[in-house]
PDB file of C-alpha atoms and ligand atoms in Angstrom:
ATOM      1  CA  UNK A1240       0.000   0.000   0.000  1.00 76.00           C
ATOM      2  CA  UNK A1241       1.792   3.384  -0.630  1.00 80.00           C
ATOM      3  CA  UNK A1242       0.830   5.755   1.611  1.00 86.00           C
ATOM      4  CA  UNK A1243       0.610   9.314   0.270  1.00 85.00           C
ATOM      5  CA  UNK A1244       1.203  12.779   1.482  1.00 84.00           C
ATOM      6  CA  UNK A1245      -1.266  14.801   3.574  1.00 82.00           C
ATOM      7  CA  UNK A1246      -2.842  16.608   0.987  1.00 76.00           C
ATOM      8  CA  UNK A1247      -2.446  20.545   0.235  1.00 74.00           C
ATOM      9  CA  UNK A1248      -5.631  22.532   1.590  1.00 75.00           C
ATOM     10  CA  UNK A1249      -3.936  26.004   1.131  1.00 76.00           C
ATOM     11  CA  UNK A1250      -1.555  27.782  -0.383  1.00 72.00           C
ATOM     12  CA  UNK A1251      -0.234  31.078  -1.352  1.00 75.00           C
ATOM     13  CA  UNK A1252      -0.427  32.290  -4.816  1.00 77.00           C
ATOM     14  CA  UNK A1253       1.023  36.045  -5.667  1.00 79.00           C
ATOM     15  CA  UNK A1254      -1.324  37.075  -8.556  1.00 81.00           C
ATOM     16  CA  UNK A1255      -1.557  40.570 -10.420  1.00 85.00           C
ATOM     17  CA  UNK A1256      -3.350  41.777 -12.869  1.00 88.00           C
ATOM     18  CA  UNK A1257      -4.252  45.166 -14.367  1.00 90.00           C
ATOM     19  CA  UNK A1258      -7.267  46.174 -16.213  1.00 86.00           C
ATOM     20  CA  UNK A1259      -9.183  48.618 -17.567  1.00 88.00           C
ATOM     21  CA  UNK A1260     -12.731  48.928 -16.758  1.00 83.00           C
ATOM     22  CA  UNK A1261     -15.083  50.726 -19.366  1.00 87.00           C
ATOM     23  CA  UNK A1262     -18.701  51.429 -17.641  1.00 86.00           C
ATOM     24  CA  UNK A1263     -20.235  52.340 -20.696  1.00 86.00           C
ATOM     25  CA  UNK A1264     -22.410  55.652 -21.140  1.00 84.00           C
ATOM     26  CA  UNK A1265     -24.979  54.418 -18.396  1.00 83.00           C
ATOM     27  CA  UNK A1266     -22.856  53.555 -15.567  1.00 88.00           C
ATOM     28  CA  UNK A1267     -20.213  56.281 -16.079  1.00 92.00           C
ATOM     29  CA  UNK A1268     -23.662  59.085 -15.492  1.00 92.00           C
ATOM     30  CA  UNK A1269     -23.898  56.789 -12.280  1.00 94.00           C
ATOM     31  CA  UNK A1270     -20.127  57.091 -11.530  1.00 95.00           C
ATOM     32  CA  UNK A1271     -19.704  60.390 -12.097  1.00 96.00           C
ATOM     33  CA  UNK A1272     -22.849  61.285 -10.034  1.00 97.00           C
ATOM     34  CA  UNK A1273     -21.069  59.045  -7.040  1.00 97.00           C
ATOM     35  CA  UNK A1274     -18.169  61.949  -7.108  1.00 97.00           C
ATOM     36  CA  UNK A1275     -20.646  64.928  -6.340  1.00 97.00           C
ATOM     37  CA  UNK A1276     -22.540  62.308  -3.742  1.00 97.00           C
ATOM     38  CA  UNK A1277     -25.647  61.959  -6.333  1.00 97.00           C
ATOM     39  CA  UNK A1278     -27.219  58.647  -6.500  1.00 97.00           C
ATOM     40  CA  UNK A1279     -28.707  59.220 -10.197  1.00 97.00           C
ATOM     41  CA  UNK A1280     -30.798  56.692 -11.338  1.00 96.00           C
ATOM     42  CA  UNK A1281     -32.516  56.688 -14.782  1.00 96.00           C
ATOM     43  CA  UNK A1282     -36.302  55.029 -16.051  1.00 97.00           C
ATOM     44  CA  UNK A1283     -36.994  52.922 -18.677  1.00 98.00           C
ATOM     45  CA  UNK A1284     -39.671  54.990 -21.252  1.00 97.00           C
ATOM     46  CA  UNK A1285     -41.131  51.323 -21.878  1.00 97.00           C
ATOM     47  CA  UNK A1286     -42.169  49.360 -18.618  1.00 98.00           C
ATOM     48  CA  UNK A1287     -41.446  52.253 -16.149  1.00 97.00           C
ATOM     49  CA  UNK A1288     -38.422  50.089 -14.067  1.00 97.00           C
ATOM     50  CA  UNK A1289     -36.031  52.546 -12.566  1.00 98.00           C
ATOM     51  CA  UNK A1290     -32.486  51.784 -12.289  1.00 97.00           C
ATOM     52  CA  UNK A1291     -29.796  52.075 -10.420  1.00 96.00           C
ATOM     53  CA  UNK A1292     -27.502  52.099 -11.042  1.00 93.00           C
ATOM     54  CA  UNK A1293     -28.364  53.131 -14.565  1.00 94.00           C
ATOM     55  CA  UNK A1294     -27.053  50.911 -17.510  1.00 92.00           C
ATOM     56  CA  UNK A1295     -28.067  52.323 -20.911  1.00 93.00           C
ATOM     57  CA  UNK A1296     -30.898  50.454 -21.909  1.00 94.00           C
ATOM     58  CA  UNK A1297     -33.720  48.128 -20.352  1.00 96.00           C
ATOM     59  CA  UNK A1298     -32.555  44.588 -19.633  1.00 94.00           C
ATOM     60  CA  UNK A1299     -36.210  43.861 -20.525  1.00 95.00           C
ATOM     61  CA  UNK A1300     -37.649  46.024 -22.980  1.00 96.00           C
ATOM     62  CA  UNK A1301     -33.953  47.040 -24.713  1.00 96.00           C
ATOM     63  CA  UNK A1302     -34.926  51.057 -24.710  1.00 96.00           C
ATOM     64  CA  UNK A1303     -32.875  53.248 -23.917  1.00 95.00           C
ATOM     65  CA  UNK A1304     -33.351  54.461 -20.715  1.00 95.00           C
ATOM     66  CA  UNK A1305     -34.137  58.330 -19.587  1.00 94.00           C
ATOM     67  CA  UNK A1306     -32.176  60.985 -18.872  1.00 95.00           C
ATOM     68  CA  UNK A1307     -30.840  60.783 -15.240  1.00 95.00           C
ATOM     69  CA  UNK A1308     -32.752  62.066 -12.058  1.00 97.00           C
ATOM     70  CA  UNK A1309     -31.650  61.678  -8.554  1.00 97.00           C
ATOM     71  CA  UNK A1310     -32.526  59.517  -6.081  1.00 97.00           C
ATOM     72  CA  UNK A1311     -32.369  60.227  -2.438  1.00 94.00           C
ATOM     73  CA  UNK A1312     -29.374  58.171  -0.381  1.00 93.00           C
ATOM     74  CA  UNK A1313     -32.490  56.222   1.537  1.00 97.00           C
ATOM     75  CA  UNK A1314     -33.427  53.035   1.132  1.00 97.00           C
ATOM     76  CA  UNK A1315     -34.487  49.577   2.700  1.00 98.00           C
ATOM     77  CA  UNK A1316     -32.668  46.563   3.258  1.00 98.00           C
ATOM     78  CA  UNK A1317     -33.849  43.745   1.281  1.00 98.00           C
ATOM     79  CA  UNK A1318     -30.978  40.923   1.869  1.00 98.00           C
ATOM     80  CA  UNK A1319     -28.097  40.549   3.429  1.00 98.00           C
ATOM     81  CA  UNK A1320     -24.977  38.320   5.001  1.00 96.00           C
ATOM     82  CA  UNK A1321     -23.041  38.930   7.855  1.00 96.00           C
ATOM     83  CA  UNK A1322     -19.327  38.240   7.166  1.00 94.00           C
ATOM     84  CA  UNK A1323     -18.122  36.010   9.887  1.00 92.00           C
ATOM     85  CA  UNK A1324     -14.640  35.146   8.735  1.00 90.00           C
ATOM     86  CA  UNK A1325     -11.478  36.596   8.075  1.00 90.00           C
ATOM     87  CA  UNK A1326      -9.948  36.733   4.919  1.00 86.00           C
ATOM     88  CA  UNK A1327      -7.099  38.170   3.184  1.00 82.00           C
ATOM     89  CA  UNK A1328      -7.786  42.032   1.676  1.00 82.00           C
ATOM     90  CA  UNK A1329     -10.862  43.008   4.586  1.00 84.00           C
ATOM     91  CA  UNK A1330     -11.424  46.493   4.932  1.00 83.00           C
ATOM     92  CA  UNK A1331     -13.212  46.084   8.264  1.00 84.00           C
ATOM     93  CA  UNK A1332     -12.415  43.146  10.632  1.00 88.00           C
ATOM     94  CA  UNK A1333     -15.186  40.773  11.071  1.00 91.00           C
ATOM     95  CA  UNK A1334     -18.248  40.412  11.860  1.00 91.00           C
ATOM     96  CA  UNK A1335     -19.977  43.155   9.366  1.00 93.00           C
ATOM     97  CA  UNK A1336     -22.833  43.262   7.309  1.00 96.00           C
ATOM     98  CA  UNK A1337     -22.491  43.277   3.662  1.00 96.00           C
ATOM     99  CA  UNK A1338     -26.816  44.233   2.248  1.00 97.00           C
ATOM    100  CA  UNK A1339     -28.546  44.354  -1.387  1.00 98.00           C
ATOM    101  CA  UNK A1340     -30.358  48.270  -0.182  1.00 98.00           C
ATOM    102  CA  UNK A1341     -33.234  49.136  -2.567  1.00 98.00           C
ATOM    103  CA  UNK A1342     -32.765  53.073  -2.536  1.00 98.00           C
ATOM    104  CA  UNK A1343     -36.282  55.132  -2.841  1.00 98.00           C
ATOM    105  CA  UNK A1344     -37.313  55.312  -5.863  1.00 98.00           C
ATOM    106  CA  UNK A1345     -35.111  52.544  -7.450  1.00 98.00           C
ATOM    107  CA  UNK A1346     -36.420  49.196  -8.452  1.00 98.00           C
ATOM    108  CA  UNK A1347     -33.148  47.396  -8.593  1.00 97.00           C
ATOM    109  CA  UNK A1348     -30.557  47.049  -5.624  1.00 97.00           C
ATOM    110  CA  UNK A1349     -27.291  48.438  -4.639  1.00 95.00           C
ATOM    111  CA  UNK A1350     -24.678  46.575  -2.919  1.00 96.00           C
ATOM    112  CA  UNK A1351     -23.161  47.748   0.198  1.00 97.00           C
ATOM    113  CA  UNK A1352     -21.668  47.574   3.710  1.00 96.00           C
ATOM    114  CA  UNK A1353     -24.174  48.600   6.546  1.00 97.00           C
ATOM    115  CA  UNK A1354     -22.278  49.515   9.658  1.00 95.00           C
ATOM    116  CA  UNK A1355     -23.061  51.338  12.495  1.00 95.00           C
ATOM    117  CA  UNK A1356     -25.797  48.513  14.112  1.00 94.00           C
ATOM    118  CA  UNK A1357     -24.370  44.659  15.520  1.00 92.00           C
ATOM    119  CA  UNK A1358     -25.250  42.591  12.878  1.00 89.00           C
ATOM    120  CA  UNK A1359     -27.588  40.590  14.907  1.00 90.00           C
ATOM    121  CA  UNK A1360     -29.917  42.811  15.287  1.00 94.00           C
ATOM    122  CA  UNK A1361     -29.679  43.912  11.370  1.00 95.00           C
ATOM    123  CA  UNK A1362     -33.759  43.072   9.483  1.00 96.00           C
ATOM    124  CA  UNK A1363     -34.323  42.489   6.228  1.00 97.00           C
ATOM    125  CA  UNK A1364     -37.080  45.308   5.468  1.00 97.00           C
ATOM    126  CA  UNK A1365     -35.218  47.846   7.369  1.00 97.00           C
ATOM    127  CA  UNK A1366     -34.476  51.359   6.584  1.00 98.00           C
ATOM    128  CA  UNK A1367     -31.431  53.108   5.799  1.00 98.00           C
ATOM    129  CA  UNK A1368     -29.220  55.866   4.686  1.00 98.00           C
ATOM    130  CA  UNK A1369     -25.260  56.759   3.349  1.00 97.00           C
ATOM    131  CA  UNK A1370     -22.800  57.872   5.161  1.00 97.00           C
ATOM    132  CA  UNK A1371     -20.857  59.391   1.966  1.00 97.00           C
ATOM    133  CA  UNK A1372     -16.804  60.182   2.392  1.00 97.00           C
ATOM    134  CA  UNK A1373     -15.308  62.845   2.797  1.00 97.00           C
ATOM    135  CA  UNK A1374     -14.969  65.986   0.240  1.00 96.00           C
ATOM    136  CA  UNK A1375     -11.594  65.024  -0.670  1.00 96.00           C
ATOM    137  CA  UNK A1376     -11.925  61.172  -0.928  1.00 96.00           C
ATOM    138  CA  UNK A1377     -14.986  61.399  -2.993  1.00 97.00           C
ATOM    139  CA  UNK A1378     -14.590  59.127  -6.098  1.00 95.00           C
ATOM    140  CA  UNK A1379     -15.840  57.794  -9.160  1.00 93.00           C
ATOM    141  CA  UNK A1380     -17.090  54.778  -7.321  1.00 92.00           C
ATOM    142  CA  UNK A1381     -19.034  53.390  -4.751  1.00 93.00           C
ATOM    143  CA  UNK A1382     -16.684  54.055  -2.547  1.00 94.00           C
ATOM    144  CA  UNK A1383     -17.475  57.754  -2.898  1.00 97.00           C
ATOM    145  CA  UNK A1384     -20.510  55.657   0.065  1.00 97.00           C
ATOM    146  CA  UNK A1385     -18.377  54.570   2.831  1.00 96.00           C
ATOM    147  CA  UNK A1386     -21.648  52.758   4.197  1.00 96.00           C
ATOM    148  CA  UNK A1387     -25.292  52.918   4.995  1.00 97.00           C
ATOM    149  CA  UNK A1388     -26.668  53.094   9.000  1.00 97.00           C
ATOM    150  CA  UNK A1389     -30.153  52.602  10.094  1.00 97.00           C
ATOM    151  CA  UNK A1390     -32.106  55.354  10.147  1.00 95.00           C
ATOM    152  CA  UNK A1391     -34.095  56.456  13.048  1.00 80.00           C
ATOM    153  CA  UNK A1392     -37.477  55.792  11.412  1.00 60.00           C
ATOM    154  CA  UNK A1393     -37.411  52.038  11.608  1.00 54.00           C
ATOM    155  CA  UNK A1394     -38.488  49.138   9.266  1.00 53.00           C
ATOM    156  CA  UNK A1395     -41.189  48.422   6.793  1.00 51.00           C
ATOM    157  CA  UNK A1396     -40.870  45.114   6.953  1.00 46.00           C
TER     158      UNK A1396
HETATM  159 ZN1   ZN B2583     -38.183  48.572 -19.919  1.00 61.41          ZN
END
């Protein structure tokens, strides 16, 4: 019988790799919009679905969508995970919540930390609102959101 070696569960790999992302017409309004801390969302002409963030035409009707309007930075938690684990290239040490938010107005989700609440006691249903960076770390990115907090009305769950 040969008796092999314990087997490898882990390892360390260095890997790099540069890119260029290209949001398209759609996303770069919402980008751009995430620098001046504007959540701008646009509405298809067709079936009335309002996105956000914005691509350039309906997934379901294939119109191009409207010109952009704002949304408030409000909106209701309608999933989420608590991250339990470390792992390598964490902003935040563990446990945190990571949600899908549905801002006002919006009928698609954003993705995003929501801090400031223990996770157990985080609801799908409830409400909340961005805490956007700083002036000078504003970017063309989510990022430009360091998080959403509950607000002090509650849930609608
Ligand atoms: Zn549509």
């Amino acid at each position: 019988m040969v008796t092999l070696p314990a087997p490898v569960s882990t390892f360390t790999s260095p890997f790099k790799m540069d890119y260029t992302y290209v949001a398209g017409g759609g996303r770069s309004l919402f980008l751009r919009g995430l620098a001046r801390r504007e959540l701008l969302a646009r509405r298809c002409p067709g079936c009335a679905q309002v996105y956000l963030p914005p691509p350039e035409f309906c997934s379901r009707c294939l119109t191009e969508l409207s010109a952009p309007f704002p949304l408030p930075g409000t909106g209701t938690v309608r999933t989420f995970c608590v991250v339990n684990f470390p792992f390598p290239g964490q902003k935040f040490d563990p446990p945190y919540a990571v949600a899908q938010i549905q801002v006002h107005g919006a009928d698609t989700r954003l993705m995003h930390l929501v801090r400031e609440i223990d996770s157990a006691a985080l609801e799908i249903g409830m409400e909340v609102e961005s805490v956007w960076a700083e002036e000078a770390e504003l970017t063309h990115s989510l990022d430009s959101i360091r998080y959403f907090r509950p607000t002090a009305g509650g849930s609608d769950a």
